[in-house]
Amino acid sequence: MKKAVFAVVLFVALAAATGCLGGDVEAIDADISPDTEPTDTNRTGEEILASAVGAAEDAETYTVEGQSLYQFGASQFFNVNVSMGSTSRFDEADEEAVVETEGETDFSLLGFFDNSTRFETTVYSQGNLTRRKVIEEGNDTGWSDAEGNYTITRRSFGAGAVPWVTNGTTAELLGEATVDGDEAYALRVNVSRETYRGIFMRSTAAVGLGAGGLDEREPGEEGPEQPEGEEFNLTETTAPDVYLWVDKETDRPVRLAYLLSVDSQDSGGEGGEGISAAFSMMYEAEYDYEEVEVEPPEGL
C-alpha cells in the first residue's frame, strides 16, 4: 500500500477519533452479534470478562486469525477501502511474534484518480526489536526496522488486544455459542470513552501494518490530554458494537469482534459547503491456544 494512502488512512482514523472529521458517508453494513442459546451459570458478564482478561494474559503460545475491513471517505475528496486478513503467531516466554497479512486497498481521489493495490506484509517482533517487510503488487521492499516492540505488537494483533478493547467496561452475558466446536460464553461489551479511544488506536496500528499507533501505557492509564476546545462524547450512534466469546472450560477468549463507525459534519463556515467524512471498521479474530513454534522468518 502506498505511503500516501497510509497517511490518509491514519489521518482520517485519528481525526475521527477526536471528532475532527465527519459526514454522511456509507458505513459497513454487517451483523457481528453472536447466535446464542440460554446458558446455565450463576456468573455475571463482568465476572466472566475479568477471568477472560486474566486468561488472555496467561497464554503461552497461540495463533490469531484476524479479518479487518476499513472504509474511509470525505465528500468530494477521497474514498479508501481496505480489506485484509492476518495470521499471527505468538510465543510469550520468548517475547517473539510473527504477523503475516494479505490485503487490498482501493483508493479514489477527487473522483479522477482510482487505484487498487494488493499487498502482503510480514511483521516480526522479538523483545525490543520489530522488523517489517512489505510486498506491494509483487515488489518486495525487503526488511526494515519498524516502530514498536513485542508488547506493542501483542496489543495490536495478539491476546493483548483483549484487555485494550475491554478495559474499563461493563459486560452483559448474552448466552452461550459454539466456536470451532467448543462451547463458549458470549458477552456484549459496553465500552467506555477511554476504551473507545483504545479501539481507534488499535485500528490505526493494524492499518499501518506495524506496531505504531499504540504506546507503552497499560490499559487503564490516562492517555494524552484532550486538545483545548475539542470535546469527545460517546453516544449511542458512536459507541461500537463489541462482542467477546469466552471458552466455558478455560475462560480463555476464543473470539473477538467489533464494528464501529464515526461521522460528523463540518459546515465550512458562512457560505461554505463543508466537508462530510467518516471512518468505519470491522474486526473479527479467533484465538487458537495450541502449541505453535515461532521463529524468525526467512531472510532475517
PDB file of C-alpha atoms in Angstrom, residues 99-297:
ATOM      1  CA  VAL A  99       2.286 -11.420  11.851  1.00  0.00           C
ATOM      2  CA  GLU A 100       1.589 -12.282   8.199  1.00  0.00           C
ATOM      3  CA  THR A 101      -1.019 -10.174   6.399  1.00  0.00           C
ATOM      4  CA  GLU A 102      -2.559 -10.132   2.933  1.00  0.00           C
ATOM      5  CA  GLY A 103      -4.887  -7.386   1.793  1.00  0.00           C
ATOM      6  CA  GLU A 104      -6.097  -4.978  -0.837  1.00  0.00           C
ATOM      7  CA  THR A 105      -6.570  -1.206  -0.879  1.00  0.00           C
ATOM      8  CA  ASP A 106      -8.936   0.677  -3.189  1.00  0.00           C
ATOM      9  CA  PHE A 107      -8.246   4.406  -3.271  1.00  0.00           C
ATOM     10  CA  SER A 108     -10.117   7.154  -5.120  1.00  0.00           C
ATOM     11  CA  LEU A 109      -9.033  10.805  -5.050  1.00  0.00           C
ATOM     12  CA  LEU A 110     -11.166  13.756  -6.193  1.00  0.00           C
ATOM     13  CA  GLY A 111     -13.165  11.465  -8.471  1.00  0.00           C
ATOM     14  CA  PHE A 112     -10.369  11.441 -11.068  1.00  0.00           C
ATOM     15  CA  PHE A 113      -7.777   9.030  -9.687  1.00  0.00           C
ATOM     16  CA  ASP A 114      -8.604   5.399  -8.849  1.00  0.00           C
ATOM     17  CA  ASN A 115      -6.096   2.829  -7.715  1.00  0.00           C
ATOM     18  CA  SER A 116      -6.307  -0.735  -6.413  1.00  0.00           C
ATOM     19  CA  THR A 117      -3.260  -2.243  -4.709  1.00  0.00           C
ATOM     20  CA  ARG A 118      -2.699  -5.730  -3.354  1.00  0.00           C
ATOM     21  CA  PHE A 119      -0.132  -6.119  -0.599  1.00  0.00           C
ATOM     22  CA  GLU A 120       1.488  -8.698   1.656  1.00  0.00           C
ATOM     23  CA  THR A 121       3.171  -7.743   4.899  1.00  0.00           C
ATOM     24  CA  THR A 122       5.238  -9.658   7.435  1.00  0.00           C
ATOM     25  CA  VAL A 123       5.932  -8.147  10.853  1.00  0.00           C
ATOM     26  CA  TYR A 124       8.445  -9.800  13.183  1.00  0.00           C
ATOM     27  CA  SER A 125       8.887  -8.743  16.827  1.00  0.00           C
ATOM     28  CA  GLN A 126      11.322 -10.133  19.354  1.00  0.00           C
ATOM     29  CA  GLY A 127      11.805  -8.252  22.622  1.00  0.00           C
ATOM     30  CA  ASN A 128      12.534  -4.621  21.770  1.00  0.00           C
ATOM     31  CA  LEU A 129      13.051  -5.325  18.071  1.00  0.00           C
ATOM     32  CA  THR A 130      10.364  -5.023  15.376  1.00  0.00           C
ATOM     33  CA  ARG A 131      11.062  -5.502  11.666  1.00  0.00           C
ATOM     34  CA  ARG A 132       8.700  -5.344   8.719  1.00  0.00           C
ATOM     35  CA  LYS A 133       8.659  -6.448   5.086  1.00  0.00           C
ATOM     36  CA  VAL A 134       6.072  -5.308   2.522  1.00  0.00           C
ATOM     37  CA  ILE A 135       5.373  -6.826  -0.878  1.00  0.00           C
ATOM     38  CA  GLU A 136       3.219  -4.457  -2.947  1.00  0.00           C
ATOM     39  CA  GLU A 137       1.990  -5.697  -6.320  1.00  0.00           C
ATOM     40  CA  GLY A 138       4.917  -8.127  -6.380  1.00  0.00           C
ATOM     41  CA  ASN A 139       7.508  -5.506  -5.414  1.00  0.00           C
ATOM     42  CA  ASP A 140       9.417  -6.724  -2.340  1.00  0.00           C
ATOM     43  CA  THR A 141      10.749  -3.860  -0.206  1.00  0.00           C
ATOM     44  CA  GLY A 142      12.924  -6.157   1.912  1.00  0.00           C
ATOM     45  CA  TRP A 143      13.227  -5.990   5.672  1.00  0.00           C
ATOM     46  CA  SER A 144      13.354  -2.669   7.514  1.00  0.00           C
ATOM     47  CA  ASP A 145      13.195  -1.528  11.120  1.00  0.00           C
ATOM     48  CA  ALA A 146       9.716  -0.564  12.339  1.00  0.00           C
ATOM     49  CA  GLU A 147       8.331   1.260  15.335  1.00  0.00           C
ATOM     50  CA  GLY A 148       7.400  -0.744  18.400  1.00  0.00           C
ATOM     51  CA  ASN A 149       8.372  -3.875  20.271  1.00  0.00           C
ATOM     52  CA  TYR A 150       6.867  -7.239  21.215  1.00  0.00           C
ATOM     53  CA  THR A 151       4.493  -5.723  23.773  1.00  0.00           C
ATOM     54  CA  ILE A 152       3.023  -3.286  21.278  1.00  0.00           C
ATOM     55  CA  THR A 153       2.741  -5.912  18.535  1.00  0.00           C
ATOM     56  CA  ARG A 154       0.933  -8.140  21.030  1.00  0.00           C
ATOM     57  CA  ARG A 155      -1.536  -5.335  21.786  1.00  0.00           C
ATOM     58  CA  SER A 156      -2.074  -4.671  18.090  1.00  0.00           C
ATOM     59  CA  PHE A 157      -2.586  -8.223  16.868  1.00  0.00           C
ATOM     60  CA  GLY A 158      -2.437 -10.694  19.772  1.00  0.00           C
ATOM     61  CA  ALA A 159      -4.178 -11.551  23.019  1.00  0.00           C
ATOM     62  CA  GLY A 160      -3.066  -8.191  24.379  1.00  0.00           C
ATOM     63  CA  ALA A 161      -5.836  -6.621  22.279  1.00  0.00           C
ATOM     64  CA  VAL A 162      -8.458  -8.140  24.608  1.00  0.00           C
ATOM     65  CA  PRO A 163      -7.548  -6.009  27.670  1.00  0.00           C
ATOM     66  CA  TRP A 164      -7.235  -2.913  25.457  1.00  0.00           C
ATOM     67  CA  VAL A 165     -10.636  -3.388  23.846  1.00  0.00           C
ATOM     68  CA  THR A 166     -12.489  -4.387  27.017  1.00  0.00           C
ATOM     69  CA  ASN A 167     -10.762  -2.292  29.694  1.00  0.00           C
ATOM     70  CA  GLY A 168     -12.959  -0.094  31.892  1.00  0.00           C
ATOM     71  CA  THR A 169     -16.174  -1.573  30.528  1.00  0.00           C
ATOM     72  CA  THR A 170     -19.247  -3.442  31.656  1.00  0.00           C
ATOM     73  CA  ALA A 171     -20.245  -6.721  30.061  1.00  0.00           C
ATOM     74  CA  GLU A 172     -23.596  -8.428  29.532  1.00  0.00           C
ATOM     75  CA  LEU A 173     -23.826 -12.220  29.309  1.00  0.00           C
ATOM     76  CA  LEU A 174     -25.933 -12.964  26.239  1.00  0.00           C
ATOM     77  CA  GLY A 175     -25.864 -16.755  26.488  1.00  0.00           C
ATOM     78  CA  GLU A 176     -23.646 -19.433  25.029  1.00  0.00           C
ATOM     79  CA  ALA A 177     -22.494 -20.178  21.487  1.00  0.00           C
ATOM     80  CA  THR A 178     -20.223 -22.601  19.676  1.00  0.00           C
ATOM     81  CA  VAL A 179     -16.792 -21.538  18.402  1.00  0.00           C
ATOM     82  CA  ASP A 180     -14.884 -24.177  16.418  1.00  0.00           C
ATOM     83  CA  GLY A 181     -16.880 -26.930  18.104  1.00  0.00           C
ATOM     84  CA  ASP A 182     -16.316 -25.691  21.669  1.00  0.00           C
ATOM     85  CA  GLU A 183     -18.918 -24.135  23.935  1.00  0.00           C
ATOM     86  CA  ALA A 184     -18.302 -20.512  24.848  1.00  0.00           C
ATOM     87  CA  TYR A 185     -19.970 -17.741  26.793  1.00  0.00           C
ATOM     88  CA  ALA A 186     -20.974 -14.850  24.530  1.00  0.00           C
ATOM     89  CA  LEU A 187     -20.600 -11.356  26.000  1.00  0.00           C
ATOM     90  CA  ARG A 188     -21.668  -7.951  24.767  1.00  0.00           C
ATOM     91  CA  VAL A 189     -19.142  -5.365  25.962  1.00  0.00           C
ATOM     92  CA  ASN A 190     -20.335  -1.829  26.678  1.00  0.00           C
ATOM     93  CA  VAL A 191     -17.378   0.429  26.105  1.00  0.00           C
ATOM     94  CA  SER A 192     -16.198   3.483  27.980  1.00  0.00           C
ATOM     95  CA  ARG A 193     -14.820   6.703  26.492  1.00  0.00           C
ATOM     96  CA  GLU A 194     -11.204   5.667  27.024  1.00  0.00           C
ATOM     97  CA  THR A 195     -11.850   2.163  25.702  1.00  0.00           C
ATOM     98  CA  TYR A 196     -13.336   3.689  22.578  1.00  0.00           C
ATOM     99  CA  ARG A 197     -10.157   5.671  22.019  1.00  0.00           C
ATOM    100  CA  GLY A 198      -8.145   2.498  22.615  1.00  0.00           C
ATOM    101  CA  ILE A 199     -10.040   0.712  19.842  1.00  0.00           C
ATOM    102  CA  PHE A 200      -9.166   3.528  17.458  1.00  0.00           C
ATOM    103  CA  MET A 201      -5.523   3.324  18.458  1.00  0.00           C
ATOM    104  CA  ARG A 202      -5.501  -0.421  17.869  1.00  0.00           C
ATOM    105  CA  SER A 203      -7.169   0.011  14.493  1.00  0.00           C
ATOM    106  CA  THR A 204      -4.677   2.618  13.275  1.00  0.00           C
ATOM    107  CA  ALA A 205      -1.821   0.326  14.288  1.00  0.00           C
ATOM    108  CA  ALA A 206      -3.377  -2.508  12.295  1.00  0.00           C
ATOM    109  CA  VAL A 207      -3.961  -0.322   9.226  1.00  0.00           C
ATOM    110  CA  GLY A 208      -0.344   0.800   9.452  1.00  0.00           C
ATOM    111  CA  LEU A 209       0.672  -2.869   9.425  1.00  0.00           C
ATOM    112  CA  GLY A 210       3.294  -2.151  12.038  1.00  0.00           C
ATOM    113  CA  ALA A 211       3.257  -1.571  15.745  1.00  0.00           C
ATOM    114  CA  GLY A 212       2.958   2.210  15.582  1.00  0.00           C
ATOM    115  CA  GLY A 213      -0.226   3.763  16.916  1.00  0.00           C
ATOM    116  CA  LEU A 214      -0.126   2.163  20.355  1.00  0.00           C
ATOM    117  CA  ASP A 215       2.128   3.398  23.105  1.00  0.00           C
ATOM    118  CA  GLU A 216       3.580   1.919  26.267  1.00  0.00           C
ATOM    119  CA  ARG A 217       0.655   2.810  28.528  1.00  0.00           C
ATOM    120  CA  GLU A 218      -1.066  -0.040  30.274  1.00  0.00           C
ATOM    121  CA  PRO A 219      -4.852  -0.328  29.877  1.00  0.00           C
ATOM    122  CA  GLY A 220      -6.493   1.983  32.410  1.00  0.00           C
ATOM    123  CA  GLU A 221      -3.729   4.556  32.483  1.00  0.00           C
ATOM    124  CA  GLU A 222      -4.641   8.074  31.396  1.00  0.00           C
ATOM    125  CA  GLY A 223      -3.941   8.932  27.800  1.00  0.00           C
ATOM    126  CA  PRO A 224      -2.946  12.242  26.214  1.00  0.00           C
ATOM    127  CA  GLU A 225      -4.969  15.237  27.317  1.00  0.00           C
ATOM    128  CA  GLN A 226      -7.886  16.274  25.140  1.00  0.00           C
ATOM    129  CA  PRO A 227      -6.862  19.225  22.913  1.00  0.00           C
ATOM    130  CA  GLU A 228      -8.235  22.524  24.162  1.00  0.00           C
ATOM    131  CA  GLY A 229     -11.535  23.454  22.564  1.00  0.00           C
ATOM    132  CA  GLU A 230     -12.320  19.886  21.473  1.00  0.00           C
ATOM    133  CA  GLU A 231     -14.927  17.691  23.073  1.00  0.00           C
ATOM    134  CA  PHE A 232     -15.464  13.972  22.719  1.00  0.00           C
ATOM    135  CA  ASN A 233     -18.822  12.436  23.593  1.00  0.00           C
ATOM    136  CA  LEU A 234     -19.657   8.750  23.382  1.00  0.00           C
ATOM    137  CA  THR A 235     -23.244   8.423  22.185  1.00  0.00           C
ATOM    138  CA  GLU A 236     -25.468   5.594  21.015  1.00  0.00           C
ATOM    139  CA  THR A 237     -24.572   6.449  17.436  1.00  0.00           C
ATOM    140  CA  THR A 238     -20.811   6.406  18.038  1.00  0.00           C
ATOM    141  CA  ALA A 239     -20.489   3.532  20.550  1.00  0.00           C
ATOM    142  CA  PRO A 240     -19.055   0.483  18.767  1.00  0.00           C
ATOM    143  CA  ASP A 241     -20.606  -2.983  18.887  1.00  0.00           C
ATOM    144  CA  VAL A 242     -18.123  -5.164  20.771  1.00  0.00           C
ATOM    145  CA  TYR A 243     -18.538  -8.893  21.431  1.00  0.00           C
ATOM    146  CA  LEU A 244     -16.296 -11.412  23.161  1.00  0.00           C
ATOM    147  CA  TRP A 245     -16.617 -15.198  23.184  1.00  0.00           C
ATOM    148  CA  VAL A 246     -15.041 -16.949  26.214  1.00  0.00           C
ATOM    149  CA  ASP A 247     -14.353 -20.686  26.426  1.00  0.00           C
ATOM    150  CA  LYS A 248     -16.571 -22.196  29.139  1.00  0.00           C
ATOM    151  CA  GLU A 249     -13.877 -24.581  30.415  1.00  0.00           C
ATOM    152  CA  THR A 250     -10.714 -22.471  30.285  1.00  0.00           C
ATOM    153  CA  ASP A 251     -12.113 -18.890  30.413  1.00  0.00           C
ATOM    154  CA  ARG A 252      -9.794 -18.037  27.544  1.00  0.00           C
ATOM    155  CA  PRO A 253     -11.022 -15.595  24.880  1.00  0.00           C
ATOM    156  CA  VAL A 254     -11.680 -17.582  21.712  1.00  0.00           C
ATOM    157  CA  ARG A 255     -13.277 -14.928  19.535  1.00  0.00           C
ATOM    158  CA  LEU A 256     -13.377 -11.113  19.462  1.00  0.00           C
ATOM    159  CA  ALA A 257     -15.418  -8.916  17.131  1.00  0.00           C
ATOM    160  CA  TYR A 258     -16.206  -5.232  16.933  1.00  0.00           C
ATOM    161  CA  LEU A 259     -17.816  -2.852  14.491  1.00  0.00           C
ATOM    162  CA  LEU A 260     -17.698   0.938  14.725  1.00  0.00           C
ATOM    163  CA  SER A 261     -18.490   3.983  12.633  1.00  0.00           C
ATOM    164  CA  VAL A 262     -17.892   7.683  13.255  1.00  0.00           C
ATOM    165  CA  ASP A 263     -19.215  10.621  11.268  1.00  0.00           C
ATOM    166  CA  SER A 264     -19.972  14.321  11.731  1.00  0.00           C
ATOM    167  CA  GLN A 265     -20.290  17.449   9.619  1.00  0.00           C
ATOM    168  CA  ASP A 266     -18.012  20.457   9.123  1.00  0.00           C
ATOM    169  CA  SER A 267     -20.218  23.328   7.976  1.00  0.00           C
ATOM    170  CA  GLY A 268     -17.295  25.110   6.366  1.00  0.00           C
ATOM    171  CA  GLY A 269     -18.285  28.475   7.836  1.00  0.00           C
ATOM    172  CA  GLU A 270     -20.649  31.050   6.389  1.00  0.00           C
ATOM    173  CA  GLY A 271     -21.455  30.265   2.775  1.00  0.00           C
ATOM    174  CA  GLY A 272     -19.191  27.204   2.815  1.00  0.00           C
ATOM    175  CA  GLU A 273     -20.232  23.773   1.615  1.00  0.00           C
ATOM    176  CA  GLY A 274     -18.316  21.983   4.388  1.00  0.00           C
ATOM    177  CA  ILE A 275     -16.735  18.563   4.341  1.00  0.00           C
ATOM    178  CA  SER A 276     -18.500  15.285   5.028  1.00  0.00           C
ATOM    179  CA  ALA A 277     -16.223  12.468   6.088  1.00  0.00           C
ATOM    180  CA  ALA A 278     -16.430   9.220   8.041  1.00  0.00           C
ATOM    181  CA  PHE A 279     -14.485   6.266   9.356  1.00  0.00           C
ATOM    182  CA  SER A 280     -15.930   2.754   9.631  1.00  0.00           C
ATOM    183  CA  MET A 281     -14.212  -0.502  10.532  1.00  0.00           C
ATOM    184  CA  MET A 282     -14.962  -4.115  11.371  1.00  0.00           C
ATOM    185  CA  TYR A 283     -12.577  -6.545  13.060  1.00  0.00           C
ATOM    186  CA  GLU A 284     -13.033 -10.244  13.782  1.00  0.00           C
ATOM    187  CA  ALA A 285     -10.451 -12.585  15.306  1.00  0.00           C
ATOM    188  CA  GLU A 286     -10.305 -16.166  16.542  1.00  0.00           C
ATOM    189  CA  TYR A 287      -7.712 -17.433  19.021  1.00  0.00           C
ATOM    190  CA  ASP A 288      -6.163 -20.922  18.991  1.00  0.00           C
ATOM    191  CA  TYR A 289      -4.080 -21.814  22.040  1.00  0.00           C
ATOM    192  CA  GLU A 290      -2.451 -24.970  20.673  1.00  0.00           C
ATOM    193  CA  GLU A 291       1.345 -25.018  20.918  1.00  0.00           C
ATOM    194  CA  VAL A 292       2.915 -23.185  17.998  1.00  0.00           C
ATOM    195  CA  GLU A 293       6.538 -22.594  17.031  1.00  0.00           C
ATOM    196  CA  VAL A 294       7.596 -19.009  16.411  1.00  0.00           C
ATOM    197  CA  GLU A 295      10.927 -18.286  14.725  1.00  0.00           C
ATOM    198  CA  PRO A 296      12.410 -15.505  12.577  1.00  0.00           C
ATOM    199  CA  PRO A 297      11.073 -15.500   9.002  1.00  0.00           C
TER     200      PRO A 297
END
